[in-house]
Amino acid sequence: MPTLWFCIVAVMIAAYVVLDGFDLGAGIIHLFIGKTEDDRKRIIRSIGPVWDGNEVWLLAAGGTLYFAFPQLYASSFSGFYLPLMMVLWLLMLRAIGIEFRAHIGEPVWKSFFDGIFALSSILLAIFFGAALGNVIRGVPLAPDHYFFLPLFTNWRVGPQPGILDWYTVMSGVVALVTLAVHGANYIALKTEDELNLRARRVGLILWPVLLVLTLVSLFATISIRPEWLANYKAMPVGYAIPAIVFGSLAFMLYSYKRGNDRNAFLASSAYITLMLVGAVFALYPNVLPASTGAQFNLTIANSVTSAYGLKIGLAWFAVGITLTIAYFVFIYRMFRGKVSLEGGEHGY
Amino acid sequence: MDSALLIHRLQFAFTVTYHYLFPQLTMGLAPLIVVLKSLAIWKNDDRYAKAARFWAKIFGINFVLGVVTGIPMEFQFGTNWSHFSKYAGGVIGQTLAMEGVFAFFLESAFLGLFLYGEKRLSKWMHWFSAMMVFVGSWLSGYFIIATDAWMQHPVAYERTADGSVTLTSFWGLLLNPWAIWQYLHNMSGAALTGAFVMMSVGAFYLLSKKHFEQAKIFLKVGVVSGLLFAILLIGPTGDGQGRNLATHQPATLAAMEALFETQPGAPLVIIGQPDVAARKIDNPIVVPKMLSFLTYRRWNAEVKGLDAFPESEWPQNIPLLYFSYHIMVGLGTIFMAEMVIAAFLLWRKRLFESRWMLWALLLSFPFPYIANTAGWITAEVGRQPYLVYGLLRTTEGFSKTVSGGNAMFTLIGFMGMYVVLSVLFLFLIRRELEHGPEGAELAPVKVKHAVEYAEVTK
């Protein structure tokens, strides 16, 4: 049962990254491919009706993590205090960037909110990547399961690291490029004409960068955390995960060549999901490894709540998530197709 | 007090108080928008549809602010109150996670449809979206109140070997008797905010001689619902909440009433300033025996005073608790009187012409906000010195690894951020008020297929 909840939390996080990932990605490349007001409006409108629902996956994932693994929630949220607070501020800025842009007609206001939206999206992508990097690298957990990390120390990976060191900064860059590609694929899917072509070009230009970064991060992870290979050695079926990661990259390139926007978007979704699955598979059964020694690792077993709580949680979760998937299918069907510029001054 | 603890407390109090300015209006407007939508369909009258659209825009702006200021609340449980989270996460994590899975998804999905899908949906489907936004926002309120109610009156838990607590009964947690009264009381307060804001805007338009048609609708709907919820606030729900306190938190009740001595036939203090050091009230105006009657339905019942409890169990800030409680109750009484007069004028068809009443309604809108905030302060300060009443002290719950300096940095950050949000909010609301309900046309169709889709689904 605890393992099942570990998987549920992982799936919720993956759903968040894939869904909110494309609207974050849209923000990352927004200023670069949105040359005119019309372009920018179309980009915002392509994510307008869905971004808020996408972000709810973050809250729901946080909520499930909170009740299923209270010790993990307590340790990681207080330990990553400063970056999480900055994430909150960035999430706020980004929301008002999207939602309030169209309320104010002046071009200077629109430009200002466009800038806020792009900057907060870029920084959030880097922060989320660095967060994942921290989890893989490990944090200085004390025997009481708590820790506190400063933002940076000497940029080296060691027993007392900072939140930013060379490894986590690299993870942030990987996330930035990944989400930029994912967002470009989504915009290509949702738009026509020049904007569609520019979005495709972003994907094509960033594709080799993403390939190189994927390889670099793979080798960097093995070099700083060789013990993460243990699960792969014990269960060789796990090697399918990196195989599918590279397979999805190949499929993405093939889709670009064929001009198939839908398949390119599916490929980047698969890439993101499998990158996360690969990390989770390596970590299991740890949930937050310690840089101070494996005996301090937070594991599923020492951070989980009671069996009764997990059992009753599963009952309502099954109902809730079924409803949620139904809403999402409905909403995405409702707003399917290419975005247009019809309509008056209200809305996005 | 530990200075780090003080800053953590200030930060949570600041962010939660600011946050609650927005959901109280969205939760209050949601049912009123459903009423307006229903009237529009029932009477087949475009004036009601325009009124609903106008309030949907106000709702939308408030909703965004509610979302962005609400996300920090969930985070802060872990960031600033990690020892509390570890202690109680297995119990209240259930209700917080359910809020995400059941309420937030519902609300965000249907709000998108409601705000931007009117052209594309059939009128019943659009009505249904409004209804689901209402259900989602009120469900969200329930899960939050159930969480707070567990902290006020912990039930359905058992202690574990490592010193924290875990859940033993799911329905016990959800149907906590404390939660039922607190929820009804709280939602009546939120609905009152919605009604007062609607009346205030209606009065503003009538006094400035524009948008007559919608202004009258706002006033009618606002006065009827305002009267209803003012009665509910005082009558069953406020009274039920008071007796909850007498049963489960008698020390809190004594501090709220500044009752220093246990006595039969205890008086109700209407006005007066508590002097905690001397254990008396300065300049008191009291109603004899009233507190005994309200609490136990007997004029001579004995009510426990603060002297019945050791000082370590007293709420720490008795003057704040006393005044916030009295402000809430005092304003509640004023709302009741104002609504009775306004409803009488409406009934006699004189409301739209009585300028003095319109002025009173126009200027009243801040007061439900003040009363609701004072109510929250009463509940939260009243629970002190505990985070989980009787189980976990506040001094034990905060993040001991997060220093006061780090907490101060983020408190300042939130303050700066919220100043920016306030300016934007006021600016946008002013624009919508200027625009008015008559300009409230349909939101644009954003997707080409939408029209065809609407044809298919008709």
Short mmCIF file of C-alpha atoms in Angstrom, two decimals, chain A residues 12 45 48-49 52-53 55-60 62-64 66-67 70-71 73-75 77-82 84-93 95-96 99-100 103-105 109 113 146-148 192 305-306 308-310 312-313 316-317 319-321 323-324 327-328 330-331 333-340 342-348, chain B residues 8 11 57 61 63-65 67-69 71-72 74-80 82-86 88-90 92-94 96-98 100-102 104-106 108-110 112-113 116 120-121 125 166-171 399 401-402 406-407 409-410 413-414 417-418 420-421 424 427-428 431-432 435 439 441 443-450 453:
data_model
loop_
_atom_site.label_atom_id
_atom_site.label_comp_id
_atom_site.label_asym_id
_atom_site.label_seq_id
_atom_site.Cartn_x
_atom_site.Cartn_y
_atom_site.Cartn_z
CA MET A 12 0.29 13.26 -9.92
CA ARG A 45 -5.37 32.13 -25.63
CA GLY A 48 -5.92 30.55 -21.24
CA PRO A 49 -8.80 28.20 -20.45
CA ASP A 52 -5.40 27.14 -14.07
CA GLY A 53 -6.68 23.56 -14.11
CA GLU A 55 -1.74 24.14 -12.01
CA VAL A 56 -4.27 22.50 -9.71
CA TRP A 57 -2.33 19.25 -10.29
CA LEU A 58 0.49 20.83 -8.30
CA LEU A 59 -1.83 21.57 -5.38
CA ALA A 60 -3.45 18.15 -5.56
CA GLY A 62 1.05 18.52 -2.73
CA GLY A 63 -2.10 17.52 -0.85
CA THR A 64 -1.67 13.80 -1.49
CA TYR A 66 0.99 15.81 2.65
CA PHE A 67 -1.35 13.15 3.95
CA PRO A 70 3.69 13.73 6.28
CA GLN A 71 7.31 13.40 7.35
CA TYR A 73 6.30 16.95 3.38
CA ALA A 74 7.47 18.45 6.66
CA SER A 75 11.17 17.82 6.01
CA PHE A 77 9.15 21.94 2.59
CA SER A 78 10.97 23.39 5.59
CA GLY A 79 14.36 22.36 4.20
CA PHE A 80 13.75 23.98 0.82
CA TYR A 81 12.24 27.01 2.52
CA LEU A 82 13.76 29.82 0.48
CA LEU A 84 9.83 27.30 -2.34
CA MET A 85 8.86 30.77 -1.23
CA MET A 86 10.36 32.14 -4.42
CA VAL A 87 8.39 29.55 -6.39
CA LEU A 88 5.25 30.89 -4.72
CA TRP A 89 6.04 34.45 -5.70
CA LEU A 90 6.79 33.38 -9.26
CA LEU A 91 3.53 31.42 -9.47
CA MET A 92 1.68 34.54 -8.35
CA LEU A 93 3.40 36.77 -10.85
CA ALA A 95 -0.92 34.01 -12.84
CA ILE A 96 -1.47 37.76 -12.90
CA GLU A 99 -5.00 36.70 -16.34
CA PHE A 100 -4.66 40.46 -16.11
CA HIS A 103 -7.91 43.54 -18.85
CA ILE A 104 -5.77 46.53 -19.66
CA GLY A 105 -5.76 47.75 -23.23
CA TRP A 109 0.69 47.36 -20.01
CA PHE A 113 2.59 41.65 -18.38
CA TYR A 146 15.08 17.67 9.17
CA PHE A 147 17.53 19.83 7.26
CA PHE A 148 17.91 23.39 6.05
CA GLU A 192 -1.54 28.16 -37.81
CA THR A 305 1.21 7.62 7.46
CA SER A 306 -0.95 4.85 8.95
CA TYR A 308 -5.92 3.08 7.72
CA GLY A 309 -5.28 6.56 6.35
CA LEU A 310 -3.84 5.17 3.14
CA ILE A 312 -9.49 5.29 3.18
CA GLY A 313 -7.55 7.75 1.07
CA TRP A 316 -11.98 8.71 -2.12
CA PHE A 317 -9.01 9.26 -4.37
CA VAL A 319 -13.64 8.59 -7.05
CA GLY A 320 -12.03 12.02 -7.18
CA ILE A 321 -9.48 11.27 -9.85
CA LEU A 323 -14.20 12.82 -11.90
CA THR A 324 -11.12 14.94 -12.51
CA TYR A 327 -13.55 17.22 -16.43
CA PHE A 328 -10.21 17.41 -18.18
CA PHE A 330 -14.43 17.57 -21.40
CA ILE A 331 -12.52 20.86 -21.15
CA ARG A 333 -12.51 18.67 -26.08
CA MET A 334 -14.38 21.92 -25.63
CA PHE A 335 -11.36 24.05 -26.43
CA ARG A 336 -9.84 21.72 -29.02
CA GLY A 337 -8.62 22.90 -32.37
CA LYS A 338 -6.54 25.87 -33.43
CA VAL A 339 -6.93 29.17 -31.59
CA SER A 340 -8.29 32.13 -33.49
CA GLU A 342 -12.17 36.26 -33.17
CA GLY A 343 -13.93 38.00 -30.33
CA GLY A 344 -14.04 41.33 -28.63
CA GLU A 345 -12.04 42.90 -25.86
CA HIS A 346 -12.97 40.50 -23.07
CA GLY A 347 -11.35 37.19 -22.38
CA TYR A 348 -7.67 36.67 -22.91
CA HIS B 8 6.25 32.52 11.62
CA GLN B 11 3.54 35.50 8.40
CA LYS B 57 -16.31 39.32 -14.20
CA ILE B 61 -10.89 38.87 -10.84
CA PHE B 63 -10.99 34.21 -8.09
CA VAL B 64 -7.55 34.82 -9.59
CA LEU B 65 -6.50 36.70 -6.47
CA VAL B 67 -6.01 31.28 -6.16
CA VAL B 68 -2.69 33.08 -6.15
CA THR B 69 -2.92 34.00 -2.48
CA ILE B 71 -1.39 28.50 -2.94
CA PRO B 72 0.98 29.81 -0.23
CA GLU B 74 -0.82 24.88 1.56
CA PHE B 75 2.91 25.42 1.16
CA GLN B 76 3.26 27.18 4.50
CA PHE B 77 2.01 24.17 6.42
CA GLY B 78 5.22 22.46 5.34
CA THR B 79 7.58 25.42 5.11
CA ASN B 80 6.73 27.31 8.30
CA SER B 82 6.80 21.53 9.61
CA HIS B 83 6.63 20.02 13.10
CA PHE B 84 2.88 20.53 13.10
CA SER B 85 2.69 18.97 9.62
CA LYS B 86 4.64 15.95 10.71
CA ALA B 88 -0.97 16.10 12.21
CA GLY B 89 -0.41 15.55 8.48
CA GLY B 90 -1.81 12.03 8.60
CA ILE B 92 -5.66 16.91 8.25
CA GLY B 93 -3.73 15.96 5.12
CA GLN B 94 -6.84 14.01 4.20
CA LEU B 96 -6.47 19.24 2.44
CA ALA B 97 -5.85 16.64 -0.28
CA MET B 98 -9.59 16.21 -0.76
CA GLY B 100 -7.48 19.69 -4.13
CA VAL B 101 -8.93 16.59 -5.72
CA PHE B 102 -12.65 17.27 -5.27
CA PHE B 104 -10.22 22.76 -6.92
CA PHE B 105 -10.44 20.62 -10.03
CA LEU B 106 -14.21 21.03 -10.18
CA SER B 108 -11.19 25.48 -12.10
CA ALA B 109 -12.68 23.30 -14.84
CA PHE B 110 -16.16 24.78 -14.69
CA GLY B 112 -13.22 28.24 -17.45
CA LEU B 113 -16.44 27.04 -19.06
CA TYR B 116 -15.47 31.90 -21.50
CA ARG B 120 -20.51 27.77 -26.92
CA LEU B 121 -22.65 26.09 -24.31
CA MET B 125 -25.08 23.80 -19.66
CA THR B 166 -3.04 9.28 12.77
CA LEU B 167 -6.58 9.01 11.55
CA THR B 168 -8.95 6.39 12.93
CA SER B 169 -12.26 7.40 11.38
CA PHE B 170 -12.70 9.11 8.06
CA TRP B 171 -16.34 10.05 8.67
CA SER B 399 9.75 24.86 11.65
CA THR B 401 15.18 24.62 11.18
CA VAL B 402 13.92 27.86 9.60
CA ASN B 406 14.71 33.61 6.81
CA ALA B 407 11.10 33.89 7.92
CA PHE B 409 12.81 37.79 4.55
CA THR B 410 9.79 35.90 3.21
CA GLY B 413 8.48 39.40 0.34
CA PHE B 414 4.82 38.54 0.85
CA MET B 417 3.89 41.11 -3.33
CA TYR B 418 0.52 41.72 -1.74
CA VAL B 420 1.34 45.00 -5.78
CA LEU B 421 -1.63 42.64 -5.94
CA LEU B 424 -3.76 45.76 -9.48
CA PHE B 427 -7.43 49.13 -10.55
CA LEU B 428 -9.21 46.26 -12.29
CA ARG B 431 -12.51 49.49 -14.45
CA GLU B 432 -15.25 46.89 -14.23
CA HIS B 435 -17.75 49.63 -17.46
CA GLY B 439 -21.66 46.73 -21.45
CA GLU B 441 -21.72 41.38 -23.61
CA ALA B 443 -17.28 36.73 -23.89
CA PRO B 444 -15.61 35.99 -27.21
CA VAL B 445 -15.44 32.61 -28.85
CA LYS B 446 -11.85 31.59 -28.78
CA VAL B 447 -11.75 28.48 -30.90
CA LYS B 448 -12.98 28.12 -34.44
CA HIS B 449 -14.57 24.76 -33.82
CA ALA B 450 -16.51 26.13 -30.94
CA TYR B 453 -19.37 22.24 -31.36
#
